[in-house]
PDB file of C-alpha atoms and ligand atoms in Angstrom:
ATOM      1  CA  MET Z   1     -21.341   1.600 -15.971  1.00 29.00           C
ATOM      2  CA  GLU Z   2     -19.704   1.871 -12.604  1.00 34.00           C
ATOM      3  CA  ARG Z   3     -18.066  -1.319 -11.449  1.00 35.00           C
ATOM      4  CA  VAL Z   4     -17.163  -0.809  -7.854  1.00 42.00           C
ATOM      5  CA  LEU Z   5     -15.713  -3.881  -6.251  1.00 46.00           C
ATOM      6  CA  GLN Z   6     -17.519  -4.770  -3.066  1.00 46.00           C
ATOM      7  CA  LYS Z   7     -15.063  -6.083  -0.557  1.00 49.00           C
ATOM      8  CA  MET Z   8     -17.285  -6.645   2.435  1.00 45.00           C
ATOM      9  CA  ARG Z   9     -16.052  -9.308   4.817  1.00 47.00           C
ATOM     10  CA  PRO Z  10     -18.729 -12.014   5.158  1.00 43.00           C
ATOM     11  CA  SER Z  11     -18.432 -11.855   8.942  1.00 44.00           C
ATOM     12  CA  THR Z  12     -19.235  -8.156   8.981  1.00 40.00           C
ATOM     13  CA  ALA Z  13     -21.560  -7.751   6.042  1.00 37.00           C
ATOM     14  CA  SER Z  14     -24.494  -6.793   8.179  1.00 38.00           C
ATOM     15  CA  ILE Z  15     -27.501  -5.511   6.299  1.00 33.00           C
ATOM     16  CA  GLN Z  16     -26.851  -2.071   7.719  1.00 37.00           C
ATOM     17  CA  ALA Z  17     -23.270  -1.927   6.494  1.00 37.00           C
ATOM     18  CA  LEU Z  18     -24.293  -3.259   3.117  1.00 34.00           C
ATOM     19  CA  ILE Z  19     -26.994  -0.638   2.694  1.00 32.00           C
ATOM     20  CA  LEU Z  20     -24.558   2.084   3.736  1.00 35.00           C
ATOM     21  CA  ALA Z  21     -22.004   0.803   1.232  1.00 36.00           C
ATOM     22  CA  LEU Z  22     -24.580   0.796  -1.562  1.00 33.00           C
ATOM     23  CA  VAL Z  23     -25.699   4.308  -0.716  1.00 32.00           C
ATOM     24  CA  VAL Z  24     -22.115   5.551  -0.690  1.00 34.00           C
ATOM     25  CA  ALA Z  25     -21.447   3.707  -3.952  1.00 34.00           C
ATOM     26  CA  GLY Z  26     -24.385   5.479  -5.534  1.00 32.00           C
ATOM     27  CA  ALA Z  27     -23.123   8.859  -4.372  1.00 32.00           C
ATOM     28  CA  ALA Z  28     -19.676   8.205  -5.805  1.00 35.00           C
ATOM     29  CA  SER Z  29     -20.912   7.426  -9.285  1.00 32.00           C
ATOM     30  CA  GLN Z  30     -18.264   9.413 -11.153  1.00 35.00           C
ATOM     31  CA  VAL Z  31     -15.570   6.814 -10.930  1.00 39.00           C
ATOM     32  CA  THR Z  32     -12.534   8.052 -12.802  1.00 44.00           C
ATOM     33  CA  GLY Z  33     -10.300   5.120 -11.973  1.00 48.00           C
ATOM     34  CA  GLN Z  34     -11.439   2.880 -14.783  1.00 49.00           C
ATOM     35  CA  ALA Z  35      -8.638   1.052 -16.484  1.00 48.00           C
ATOM     36  CA  GLY Z  36      -8.833   0.910 -20.290  1.00 50.00           C
ATOM     37  CA  THR Z  37     -10.464  -2.502 -20.271  1.00 57.00           C
ATOM     38  CA  GLY Z  38     -13.452  -1.232 -18.293  1.00 71.00           C
ATOM     39  CA  GLN Z  39     -12.043  -2.741 -15.117  1.00 80.00           C
ATOM     40  CA  THR Z  40     -11.272  -0.551 -12.150  1.00 85.00           C
ATOM     41  CA  VAL Z  41      -7.709  -0.410 -10.904  1.00 85.00           C
ATOM     42  CA  ILE Z  42      -8.715  -2.529  -7.935  1.00 85.00           C
ATOM     43  CA  GLN Z  43     -10.409  -5.188 -10.069  1.00 87.00           C
ATOM     44  CA  LYS Z  44      -7.286  -5.451 -12.183  1.00 85.00           C
ATOM     45  CA  ALA Z  45      -5.036  -5.588  -9.120  1.00 86.00           C
ATOM     46  CA  THR Z  46      -7.249  -8.149  -7.372  1.00 88.00           C
ATOM     47  CA  GLU Z  47      -7.026 -10.481 -10.366  1.00 86.00           C
ATOM     48  CA  GLN Z  48      -3.252 -10.447  -9.973  1.00 86.00           C
ATOM     49  CA  PHE Z  49      -3.430 -10.914  -6.210  1.00 87.00           C
ATOM     50  CA  GLU Z  50      -5.693 -13.938  -6.616  1.00 86.00           C
ATOM     51  CA  ASN Z  51      -3.600 -15.620  -9.286  1.00 86.00           C
ATOM     52  CA  ASN Z  52       0.091 -14.790  -8.905  1.00 89.00           C
ATOM     53  CA  PRO Z  53       2.163 -17.600  -7.411  1.00 92.00           C
ATOM     54  CA  LEU Z  54       3.292 -17.007  -3.834  1.00 95.00           C
ATOM     55  CA  LYS Z  55       7.051 -16.586  -3.762  1.00 96.00           C
ATOM     56  CA  THR Z  56       9.386 -16.715  -0.747  1.00 97.00           C
ATOM     57  CA  THR Z  57      12.575 -14.604  -0.821  1.00 97.00           C
ATOM     58  CA  VAL Z  58      15.328 -14.811   1.816  1.00 97.00           C
ATOM     59  CA  LEU Z  59      16.309 -11.266   2.837  1.00 97.00           C
ATOM     60  CA  GLY Z  60      18.908 -12.310   5.401  1.00 96.00           C
ATOM     61  CA  GLN Z  61      19.297 -14.604   8.382  1.00 95.00           C
ATOM     62  CA  GLY Z  62      15.873 -14.992   9.927  1.00 97.00           C
ATOM     63  CA  LEU Z  63      14.335 -12.512   7.502  1.00 98.00           C
ATOM     64  CA  PHE Z  64      11.976 -13.424   4.678  1.00 98.00           C
ATOM     65  CA  MET Z  65       9.730 -11.772   2.125  1.00 98.00           C
ATOM     66  CA  PHE Z  66       6.568 -13.328   0.685  1.00 98.00           C
ATOM     67  CA  SER Z  67       5.152 -11.864  -2.508  1.00 95.00           C
ATOM     68  CA  GLY Z  68       2.365 -12.525  -4.973  1.00 88.00           C
ATOM     69  CA  ASP Z  69      -0.700 -12.662  -2.718  1.00 83.00           C
ATOM     70  CA  GLY Z  70      -1.355  -8.925  -2.499  1.00 90.00           C
ATOM     71  CA  GLY Z  71       1.147  -6.621  -0.838  1.00 95.00           C
ATOM     72  CA  ASP Z  72       4.602  -7.933   0.000  1.00 97.00           C
ATOM     73  CA  VAL Z  73       4.813  -9.571   3.434  1.00 98.00           C
ATOM     74  CA  THR Z  74       7.996  -9.512   5.531  1.00 98.00           C
ATOM     75  CA  ALA Z  75       8.732 -12.012   8.319  1.00 98.00           C
ATOM     76  CA  ILE Z  76      11.350 -11.622  11.070  1.00 98.00           C
ATOM     77  CA  VAL Z  77      12.092 -14.458  13.477  1.00 98.00           C
ATOM     78  CA  ASP Z  78      12.973 -14.574  17.166  1.00 97.00           C
ATOM     79  CA  ASN Z  79      13.852 -17.748  19.082  1.00 95.00           C
ATOM     80  CA  GLY Z  80      10.245 -18.763  19.535  1.00 96.00           C
ATOM     81  CA  SER Z  81       8.157 -16.439  17.415  1.00 98.00           C
ATOM     82  CA  THR Z  82       7.711 -14.700  14.091  1.00 98.00           C
ATOM     83  CA  LEU Z  83       6.756 -11.073  13.561  1.00 98.00           C
ATOM     84  CA  ILE Z  84       5.219 -10.263  10.199  1.00 98.00           C
ATOM     85  CA  ILE Z  85       4.724  -6.972   8.394  1.00 98.00           C
ATOM     86  CA  ASP Z  86       1.428  -6.959   6.434  1.00 98.00           C
ATOM     87  CA  SER Z  87      -0.910  -9.887   5.897  1.00 98.00           C
ATOM     88  CA  GLY Z  88      -1.790 -10.138   2.185  1.00 96.00           C
ATOM     89  CA  VAL Z  89      -5.303 -10.660   0.812  1.00 94.00           C
ATOM     90  CA  ASP Z  90      -7.908 -12.573   2.826  1.00 93.00           C
ATOM     91  CA  THR Z  91      -8.528 -15.245   0.176  1.00 93.00           C
ATOM     92  CA  ARG Z  92      -4.924 -16.485   0.327  1.00 93.00           C
ATOM     93  CA  VAL Z  93      -4.115 -16.148   4.006  1.00 96.00           C
ATOM     94  CA  THR Z  94      -3.992 -19.911   4.687  1.00 96.00           C
ATOM     95  CA  GLU Z  95      -1.488 -20.326   1.879  1.00 96.00           C
ATOM     96  CA  LEU Z  96       0.515 -17.366   3.214  1.00 97.00           C
ATOM     97  CA  SER Z  97       0.417 -18.673   6.777  1.00 97.00           C
ATOM     98  CA  ASP Z  98       1.672 -22.087   5.614  1.00 97.00           C
ATOM     99  CA  ALA Z  99       4.519 -20.489   3.655  1.00 97.00           C
ATOM    100  CA  ILE Z 100       5.509 -18.346   6.638  1.00 98.00           C
ATOM    101  CA  PHE Z 101       5.576 -21.377   8.941  1.00 97.00           C
ATOM    102  CA  LYS Z 102       7.534 -23.417   6.413  1.00 97.00           C
ATOM    103  CA  ALA Z 103      10.169 -20.676   6.182  1.00 98.00           C
ATOM    104  CA  THR Z 104      10.347 -19.636   9.843  1.00 97.00           C
ATOM    105  CA  MET Z 105       9.185 -22.762  11.761  1.00 97.00           C
ATOM    106  CA  ARG Z 106       7.791 -20.446  14.440  1.00 97.00           C
ATOM    107  CA  PRO Z 107       4.277 -19.197  15.177  1.00 98.00           C
ATOM    108  CA  VAL Z 108       3.339 -15.657  14.210  1.00 98.00           C
ATOM    109  CA  THR Z 109       2.774 -13.607  17.375  1.00 98.00           C
ATOM    110  CA  ARG Z 110       2.891 -10.018  16.082  1.00 98.00           C
ATOM    111  CA  LEU Z 111       1.677  -8.328  12.888  1.00 98.00           C
ATOM    112  CA  VAL Z 112       2.499  -4.784  11.778  1.00 98.00           C
ATOM    113  CA  ASN Z 113       0.278  -3.216   9.078  1.00 98.00           C
ATOM    114  CA  THR Z 114       2.000  -0.675   6.796  1.00 98.00           C
ATOM    115  CA  HIS Z 115      -1.446   0.853   6.021  1.00 97.00           C
ATOM    116  CA  TRP Z 116      -5.135  -0.077   5.931  1.00 96.00           C
ATOM    117  CA  HIS Z 117      -5.596  -1.335   2.314  1.00 95.00           C
ATOM    118  CA  PHE Z 118      -7.135  -4.797   1.868  1.00 93.00           C
ATOM    119  CA  ASP Z 119      -4.109  -6.279   0.105  1.00 95.00           C
ATOM    120  CA  HIS Z 120      -2.005  -5.530   3.221  1.00 97.00           C
ATOM    121  CA  THR Z 121      -4.607  -6.243   5.936  1.00 97.00           C
ATOM    122  CA  GLY Z 122      -6.667  -9.045   4.359  1.00 96.00           C
ATOM    123  CA  GLY Z 123      -5.086 -11.637   6.655  1.00 97.00           C
ATOM    124  CA  ASN Z 124      -5.805  -9.603   9.792  1.00 98.00           C
ATOM    125  CA  VAL Z 125      -8.983 -11.549  10.607  1.00 97.00           C
ATOM    126  CA  PHE Z 126      -7.102 -14.843  10.382  1.00 98.00           C
ATOM    127  CA  PHE Z 127      -4.109 -13.747  12.451  1.00 98.00           C
ATOM    128  CA  GLY Z 128      -6.087 -11.548  14.841  1.00 98.00           C
ATOM    129  CA  SER Z 129      -8.517 -14.407  15.602  1.00 97.00           C
ATOM    130  CA  ALA Z 130      -5.503 -16.555  16.478  1.00 97.00           C
ATOM    131  CA  GLY Z 131      -4.426 -14.040  19.116  1.00 97.00           C
ATOM    132  CA  VAL Z 132      -1.716 -12.296  17.097  1.00 98.00           C
ATOM    133  CA  THR Z 133      -1.056  -8.733  18.324  1.00 98.00           C
ATOM    134  CA  ILE Z 134      -1.763  -6.253  15.500  1.00 98.00           C
ATOM    135  CA  ILE Z 135       0.275  -3.044  15.463  1.00 98.00           C
ATOM    136  CA  ALA Z 136      -0.223  -0.006  13.217  1.00 98.00           C
ATOM    137  CA  GLN Z 137      -0.255   3.754  12.971  1.00 98.00           C
ATOM    138  CA  GLU Z 138      -3.374   5.054  14.725  1.00 98.00           C
ATOM    139  CA  ASN Z 139      -5.197   6.112  11.528  1.00 98.00           C
ATOM    140  CA  VAL Z 140      -5.147   2.500  10.275  1.00 97.00           C
ATOM    141  CA  LYS Z 141      -7.412   1.515  13.144  1.00 97.00           C
ATOM    142  CA  LYS Z 142      -9.784   4.405  12.386  1.00 96.00           C
ATOM    143  CA  ARG Z 143     -10.039   3.476   8.701  1.00 96.00           C
ATOM    144  CA  LEU Z 144     -10.421  -0.268   9.262  1.00 95.00           C
ATOM    145  CA  SER Z 145     -13.204   0.405  11.777  1.00 94.00           C
ATOM    146  CA  SER Z 146     -15.601   2.015   9.297  1.00 90.00           C
ATOM    147  CA  VAL Z 147     -16.556   1.729   5.627  1.00 88.00           C
ATOM    148  CA  GLN Z 148     -14.003   3.414   3.348  1.00 87.00           C
ATOM    149  CA  SER Z 149     -14.594   4.559  -0.203  1.00 85.00           C
ATOM    150  CA  VAL Z 150     -11.758   5.193  -2.664  1.00 82.00           C
ATOM    151  CA  PRO Z 151     -13.679   6.086  -5.850  1.00 78.00           C
ATOM    152  CA  PHE Z 152     -10.541   6.827  -7.862  1.00 76.00           C
ATOM    153  CA  VAL Z 153      -9.564   3.193  -8.051  1.00 81.00           C
ATOM    154  CA  GLY Z 154     -12.939   1.586  -7.357  1.00 81.00           C
ATOM    155  CA  LEU Z 155     -12.145   0.407  -3.836  1.00 82.00           C
ATOM    156  CA  ARG Z 156     -14.736   0.035  -1.118  1.00 84.00           C
ATOM    157  CA  ASP Z 157     -13.617  -1.646   2.048  1.00 84.00           C
ATOM    158  CA  GLY Z 158     -13.229  -1.272   5.783  1.00 83.00           C
ATOM    159  CA  HIS Z 159     -15.612  -2.096   8.624  1.00 86.00           C
ATOM    160  CA  TYR Z 160     -13.386  -4.978   9.693  1.00 91.00           C
ATOM    161  CA  PRO Z 161     -14.396  -7.094  12.681  1.00 93.00           C
ATOM    162  CA  GLN Z 162     -12.912  -6.326  16.083  1.00 94.00           C
ATOM    163  CA  GLU Z 163     -10.338  -9.136  15.945  1.00 96.00           C
ATOM    164  CA  ALA Z 164      -8.827  -7.678  12.754  1.00 96.00           C
ATOM    165  CA  LEU Z 165      -8.205  -4.223  14.215  1.00 97.00           C
ATOM    166  CA  PRO Z 166      -4.848  -3.056  15.570  1.00 98.00           C
ATOM    167  CA  THR Z 167      -4.671  -3.267  19.355  1.00 97.00           C
ATOM    168  CA  VAL Z 168      -1.365  -1.414  19.597  1.00 98.00           C
ATOM    169  CA  THR Z 169      -1.154   1.925  17.785  1.00 98.00           C
ATOM    170  CA  TYR Z 170       1.293   4.815  17.617  1.00 98.00           C
ATOM    171  CA  SER Z 171       1.285   8.321  16.191  1.00 98.00           C
ATOM    172  CA  SER Z 172       4.710   9.253  14.763  1.00 98.00           C
ATOM    173  CA  SER Z 173       7.243   6.617  15.848  1.00 98.00           C
ATOM    174  CA  MET Z 174       7.575   3.387  17.811  1.00 98.00           C
ATOM    175  CA  THR Z 175      10.390   0.907  18.473  1.00 98.00           C
ATOM    176  CA  LEU Z 176      10.033  -2.886  18.649  1.00 98.00           C
ATOM    177  CA  HIS Z 177      12.552  -5.693  19.083  1.00 98.00           C
ATOM    178  CA  GLN Z 178      12.406  -9.093  17.465  1.00 98.00           C
ATOM    179  CA  GLY Z 179      15.325 -11.422  18.160  1.00 96.00           C
ATOM    180  CA  PRO Z 180      18.540  -9.594  17.271  1.00 96.00           C
ATOM    181  CA  GLN Z 181      16.700  -6.992  15.204  1.00 98.00           C
ATOM    182  CA  GLN Z 182      15.479  -3.569  16.214  1.00 98.00           C
ATOM    183  CA  LEU Z 183      12.432  -2.332  14.312  1.00 98.00           C
ATOM    184  CA  ILE Z 184      11.804   1.384  14.151  1.00 98.00           C
ATOM    185  CA  LEU Z 185       8.294   2.177  12.912  1.00 98.00           C
ATOM    186  CA  VAL Z 186       7.906   5.673  11.512  1.00 98.00           C
ATOM    187  CA  ASN Z 187       5.038   7.688  10.045  1.00 98.00           C
ATOM    188  CA  TYR Z 188       6.140  10.718   8.014  1.00 98.00           C
ATOM    189  CA  GLY Z 189       2.660  12.189   7.741  1.00 98.00           C
ATOM    190  CA  PRO Z 190       0.122  11.454   5.007  1.00 97.00           C
ATOM    191  CA  ALA Z 191       1.692   9.961   1.850  1.00 98.00           C
ATOM    192  CA  HIS Z 192       0.093   6.904   0.201  1.00 97.00           C
ATOM    193  CA  THR Z 193      -2.597   7.137   2.942  1.00 97.00           C
ATOM    194  CA  ASP Z 194      -2.773   8.986   6.265  1.00 97.00           C
ATOM    195  CA  GLY Z 195      -1.636   5.916   8.200  1.00 98.00           C
ATOM    196  CA  ASP Z 196       1.554   4.753   6.487  1.00 98.00           C
ATOM    197  CA  THR Z 197       4.285   2.997   8.440  1.00 98.00           C
ATOM    198  CA  VAL Z 198       7.881   2.607   7.263  1.00 98.00           C
ATOM    199  CA  VAL Z 199       9.808  -0.051   9.210  1.00 98.00           C
ATOM    200  CA  TYR Z 200      13.598   0.191   9.517  1.00 98.00           C
ATOM    201  CA  VAL Z 201      15.097  -3.139  10.546  1.00 98.00           C
ATOM    202  CA  SER Z 202      18.625  -3.070  11.929  1.00 98.00           C
ATOM    203  CA  PRO Z 203      21.266  -4.422  12.006  1.00 98.00           C
ATOM    204  CA  ALA Z 204      19.802  -6.308   9.004  1.00 98.00           C
ATOM    205  CA  ASN Z 205      19.602  -2.970   7.134  1.00 98.00           C
ATOM    206  CA  VAL Z 206      16.192  -3.593   5.622  1.00 98.00           C
ATOM    207  CA  ALA Z 207      13.574  -0.885   5.088  1.00 98.00           C
ATOM    208  CA  VAL Z 208       9.968  -2.031   4.621  1.00 98.00           C
ATOM    209  CA  VAL Z 209       8.214   0.914   3.013  1.00 98.00           C
ATOM    210  CA  GLY Z 210       4.721  -0.325   2.086  1.00 98.00           C
ATOM    211  CA  ASP Z 211       2.880   1.269  -0.796  1.00 97.00           C
ATOM    212  CA  ILE Z 212       4.871   4.502  -0.638  1.00 98.00           C
ATOM    213  CA  PHE Z 213       6.884   2.552  -3.235  1.00 97.00           C
ATOM    214  CA  SER Z 214       5.605   0.130  -5.882  1.00 93.00           C
ATOM    215  CA  ASN Z 215       8.481  -1.587  -7.698  1.00 93.00           C
ATOM    216  CA  HIS Z 216       8.238  -0.796 -10.489  1.00 88.00           C
ATOM    217  CA  PHE Z 217       4.954   0.717 -11.555  1.00 93.00           C
ATOM    218  CA  TYR Z 218       2.925   3.857 -10.975  1.00 96.00           C
ATOM    219  CA  PRO Z 219       1.589   3.947  -7.422  1.00 94.00           C
ATOM    220  CA  ILE Z 220      -1.897   4.435  -6.137  1.00 93.00           C
ATOM    221  CA  ILE Z 221      -2.082   7.654  -4.183  1.00 94.00           C
ATOM    222  CA  ASP Z 222      -5.126   7.207  -1.966  1.00 94.00           C
ATOM    223  CA  LEU Z 223      -6.445  10.747  -1.938  1.00 94.00           C
ATOM    224  CA  ALA Z 224      -9.644   9.718  -0.147  1.00 93.00           C
ATOM    225  CA  SER Z 225      -7.516   8.414   2.738  1.00 95.00           C
ATOM    226  CA  GLY Z 226      -5.527  11.637   3.043  1.00 96.00           C
ATOM    227  CA  GLY Z 227      -2.730  10.665   0.645  1.00 96.00           C
ATOM    228  CA  SER Z 228      -1.031  13.161  -1.656  1.00 97.00           C
ATOM    229  CA  ILE Z 229       1.733  13.302  -4.252  1.00 98.00           C
ATOM    230  CA  ASP Z 230       3.629  15.826  -2.135  1.00 97.00           C
ATOM    231  CA  GLY Z 231       3.341  13.568   0.902  1.00 98.00           C
ATOM    232  CA  VAL Z 232       4.668  10.577  -1.054  1.00 98.00           C
ATOM    233  CA  ILE Z 233       7.663  12.594  -2.262  1.00 98.00           C
ATOM    234  CA  HIS Z 234       8.283  13.890   1.271  1.00 98.00           C
ATOM    235  CA  SER Z 235       8.267  10.347   2.704  1.00 98.00           C
ATOM    236  CA  LEU Z 236      10.592   9.141  -0.049  1.00 98.00           C
ATOM    237  CA  ASP Z 237      13.049  11.932   0.763  1.00 98.00           C
ATOM    238  CA  GLU Z 238      13.003  10.867   4.420  1.00 98.00           C
ATOM    239  CA  ILE Z 239      13.565   7.215   3.488  1.00 98.00           C
ATOM    240  CA  LEU Z 240      16.418   8.134   1.123  1.00 98.00           C
ATOM    241  CA  ALA Z 241      18.036  10.145   3.925  1.00 98.00           C
ATOM    242  CA  ARG Z 242      17.887   7.191   6.306  1.00 98.00           C
ATOM    243  CA  THR Z 243      19.102   4.381   4.016  1.00 98.00           C
ATOM    244  CA  ASP Z 244      22.338   3.549   2.197  1.00 98.00           C
ATOM    245  CA  GLU Z 245      23.510   1.640  -0.884  1.00 98.00           C
ATOM    246  CA  GLN Z 246      23.387  -1.654   1.019  1.00 98.00           C
ATOM    247  CA  THR Z 247      19.849  -1.236   2.343  1.00 98.00           C
ATOM    248  CA  LYS Z 248      17.350  -3.777   1.065  1.00 98.00           C
ATOM    249  CA  ILE Z 249      14.111  -1.958   0.328  1.00 98.00           C
ATOM    250  CA  VAL Z 250      10.937  -4.041   0.580  1.00 98.00           C
ATOM    251  CA  PRO Z 251       8.311  -2.246  -1.529  1.00 98.00           C
ATOM    252  CA  GLY Z 252       4.554  -2.555  -1.113  1.00 97.00           C
ATOM    253  CA  HIS Z 253       4.487  -4.561  -4.333  1.00 95.00           C
ATOM    254  CA  GLY Z 254       7.134  -6.093  -6.548  1.00 94.00           C
ATOM    255  CA  PRO Z 255      10.631  -7.442  -5.939  1.00 96.00           C
ATOM    256  CA  VAL Z 256      13.155  -6.288  -3.334  1.00 97.00           C
ATOM    257  CA  ALA Z 257      14.777  -3.041  -4.427  1.00 98.00           C
ATOM    258  CA  THR Z 258      17.862  -0.964  -3.772  1.00 98.00           C
ATOM    259  CA  ARG Z 259      18.135   2.613  -2.647  1.00 98.00           C
ATOM    260  CA  ALA Z 260      19.088   3.504  -6.248  1.00 98.00           C
ATOM    261  CA  ASN Z 261      15.762   2.037  -7.438  1.00 98.00           C
ATOM    262  CA  LEU Z 262      13.947   4.126  -4.846  1.00 98.00           C
ATOM    263  CA  GLU Z 263      15.801   7.234  -5.944  1.00 98.00           C
ATOM    264  CA  GLU Z 264      14.876   6.667  -9.586  1.00 98.00           C
ATOM    265  CA  TYR Z 265      11.232   6.247  -8.586  1.00 98.00           C
ATOM    266  CA  ARG Z 266      11.327   9.435  -6.529  1.00 98.00           C
ATOM    267  CA  ASP Z 267      12.858  11.356  -9.463  1.00 98.00           C
ATOM    268  CA  MET Z 268      10.136  10.034 -11.800  1.00 98.00           C
ATOM    269  CA  LEU Z 269       7.454  11.255  -9.381  1.00 98.00           C
ATOM    270  CA  VAL Z 270       9.091  14.674  -9.054  1.00 98.00           C
ATOM    271  CA  GLN Z 271       9.246  15.100 -12.833  1.00 98.00           C
ATOM    272  CA  VAL Z 272       5.666  13.952 -13.426  1.00 98.00           C
ATOM    273  CA  ARG Z 273       4.483  16.234 -10.635  1.00 98.00           C
ATOM    274  CA  GLN Z 274       6.292  19.226 -12.170  1.00 98.00           C
ATOM    275  CA  ARG Z 275       4.798  18.600 -15.605  1.00 98.00           C
ATOM    276  CA  ILE Z 276       1.319  18.459 -14.126  1.00 98.00           C
ATOM    277  CA  VAL Z 277       1.967  21.594 -12.059  1.00 97.00           C
ATOM    278  CA  ASP Z 278       2.869  23.330 -15.337  1.00 97.00           C
ATOM    279  CA  LEU Z 279      -0.300  22.063 -17.039  1.00 98.00           C
ATOM    280  CA  ILE Z 280      -2.412  23.317 -14.136  1.00 97.00           C
ATOM    281  CA  ALA Z 281      -0.649  26.695 -14.280  1.00 97.00           C
ATOM    282  CA  ALA Z 282      -1.478  26.842 -18.000  1.00 97.00           C
ATOM    283  CA  GLY Z 283      -5.163  26.474 -17.130  1.00 97.00           C
ATOM    284  CA  LYS Z 284      -5.620  22.916 -18.399  1.00 97.00           C
ATOM    285  CA  THR Z 285      -8.521  20.774 -17.232  1.00 97.00           C
ATOM    286  CA  ILE Z 286      -7.927  17.271 -15.904  1.00 96.00           C
ATOM    287  CA  ASP Z 287      -8.877  15.734 -19.275  1.00 97.00           C
ATOM    288  CA  GLU Z 288      -6.598  18.129 -21.147  1.00 98.00           C
ATOM    289  CA  ALA Z 289      -3.802  17.210 -18.761  1.00 98.00           C
ATOM    290  CA  VAL Z 290      -4.346  13.505 -19.506  1.00 97.00           C
ATOM    291  CA  ALA Z 291      -4.370  14.292 -23.250  1.00 98.00           C
ATOM    292  CA  ALA Z 292      -1.012  16.066 -22.865  1.00 98.00           C
ATOM    293  CA  ALA Z 293       0.475  12.729 -21.677  1.00 97.00           C
ATOM    294  CA  PRO Z 294       2.769  14.136 -18.997  1.00 98.00           C
ATOM    295  CA  THR Z 295       3.978  10.636 -18.052  1.00 98.00           C
ATOM    296  CA  LYS Z 296       4.814   9.582 -21.608  1.00 97.00           C
ATOM    297  CA  GLN Z 297       8.576   9.346 -21.161  1.00 97.00           C
ATOM    298  CA  PHE Z 298       8.113   7.031 -18.153  1.00 98.00           C
ATOM    299  CA  ASP Z 299       5.273   4.803 -19.375  1.00 97.00           C
ATOM    300  CA  ALA Z 300       7.485   2.096 -20.884  1.00 96.00           C
ATOM    301  CA  LYS Z 301       9.073   1.443 -17.503  1.00 96.00           C
ATOM    302  CA  TRP Z 302       6.361   2.393 -15.020  1.00 96.00           C
ATOM    303  CA  GLY Z 303       3.083   2.145 -16.945  1.00 94.00           C
ATOM    304  CA  SER Z 304       2.545  -1.609 -17.162  1.00 88.00           C
ATOM    305  CA  GLY Z 305       1.168  -2.146 -13.659  1.00 87.00           C
ATOM    306  CA  TYR Z 306      -2.469  -1.992 -12.639  1.00 86.00           C
ATOM    307  CA  VAL Z 307      -2.317   1.813 -12.378  1.00 91.00           C
ATOM    308  CA  GLN Z 308      -2.479   3.038 -15.949  1.00 93.00           C
ATOM    309  CA  PRO Z 309      -0.810   6.309 -17.004  1.00 96.00           C
ATOM    310  CA  ASN Z 310      -4.126   8.162 -17.403  1.00 95.00           C
ATOM    311  CA  VAL Z 311      -5.300   7.117 -13.928  1.00 94.00           C
ATOM    312  CA  PHE Z 312      -1.973   8.107 -12.406  1.00 96.00           C
ATOM    313  CA  THR Z 313      -2.086  11.495 -14.150  1.00 97.00           C
ATOM    314  CA  LYS Z 314      -5.590  12.108 -12.791  1.00 96.00           C
ATOM    315  CA  MET Z 315      -4.528  11.194  -9.264  1.00 95.00           C
ATOM    316  CA  VAL Z 316      -1.592  13.584  -9.333  1.00 97.00           C
ATOM    317  CA  PHE Z 317      -3.672  16.331 -10.949  1.00 97.00           C
ATOM    318  CA  SER Z 318      -6.401  15.956  -8.312  1.00 96.00           C
ATOM    319  CA  SER Z 319      -3.866  15.814  -5.513  1.00 96.00           C
ATOM    320  CA  LEU Z 320      -2.432  19.146  -6.674  1.00 97.00           C
ATOM    321  CA  THR Z 321      -5.778  20.853  -7.222  1.00 94.00           C
ATOM    322  CA  TYR Z 322      -8.718  19.653  -5.169  1.00 72.00           C
ATOM    323  CA  GLY Z 323      -6.904  17.624  -2.574  1.00 58.00           C
ATOM    324  CA  GLY Z 324      -8.551  14.801  -4.454  1.00 48.00           C
ATOM    325  CA  SER Z 325     -11.148  13.805  -1.899  1.00 41.00           C
ATOM    326  CA  THR Z 326     -13.947  13.640  -4.455  1.00 37.00           C
ATOM    327  CA  GLY Z 327     -11.958  11.515  -6.863  1.00 38.00           C
ATOM    328  CA  ARG Z 328     -12.675  13.909  -9.705  1.00 35.00           C
TER     329      ARG Z 328
HETATM  330 ZN1   ZN S 401      -2.043   0.534  -0.594  1.00 73.40          ZN
END
C-alpha cells in the first residue's frame, strides 16, 4: 500500500490542486522509499520534526541556531532586526518564532531558504505574511509555486501561497549584510536539489550548508528536484575548499559540525558511490545492489536516521543510472 504523505497547505488546498495531487500520486504508485516499518522516509522524518524538543544553540555573538522543529534554523542579528536562514515546519512556527525572539530580542525582517523542502520552508507562510523578505535561489521559487512530487521518499508538497514565495532570488551567488556579518549565498549547481544555497557568514566563520549535509545520517538526495550524488559530492568539495578547521558548519539537520565532520561525510559518500558504480558495472539490478549492502561498513554511524541504508542505496543507484527522476 502506498502511503504518500499529503502536505497541502490548508490555505492553498483548492479542489483543483487536490485533484492534481491525487492524480500525480496515482501515477507515482511505485514508491521505493518505504522505510522498513512501512512508513515512508518523510512520514518517519515528520514524526521527529513534530516531536523533538526545540533547542537553541549559541554559535557566536549575535548568532544562534535552532534545531528540532525540522531543518536547522540559523539567526543573525543586526541592531534592529534578525535575519534567519530556513523556517522549520509549519506546525511549529509559532514556537520557533517565540524562541527566535527570546534569543535575539529583534523582529525577523529577512528569511533565506536553503532549498524548497517543507522542513526548511514550512514557516514561510507565517513570516511572509508578516512582511518578512524571503530570499532564495531562483529554482526554490519555481518549485514552491507548483505541486512537487518526490516519490522516492513519499513527499508531495509545493503550491505554496504567494506570501510564502521568495521575492528576492539569485542564480549563482549573492551577497547580503546583517550587522557586522557579511553573508555570501552560493549555489554550486544541483546537489541535494536544484536550488540549494550555502551561506558563508564572515567574520563569524560559520557556513550554513542546508541538506547538502545531514549530521550524522544518510542524506536524502532529491532526484526528482534535480539532485544527484555527484552534485552533492561536488558541492561538498567546494565547501571544504572554502572553510577551515575553525569554521562552524550548520548542517540541514543535526548538531553543529566541524570541517573534519564534513570531510568524513564526504569520504563516506565517495566510497558508497564507488561501490555502487562497481555494482552497476557488474550488471547488478537495483535490488541486487541493495542485497549487496554497499553501505554496510557505514551503517552503524550513518544508518540510524530516517533515511535507511536500503533507501539510500537506491537513491545513489538511481542517481548514477536513470538520473532518478522516476524514483525507480
Ligand atoms: Zn531537504
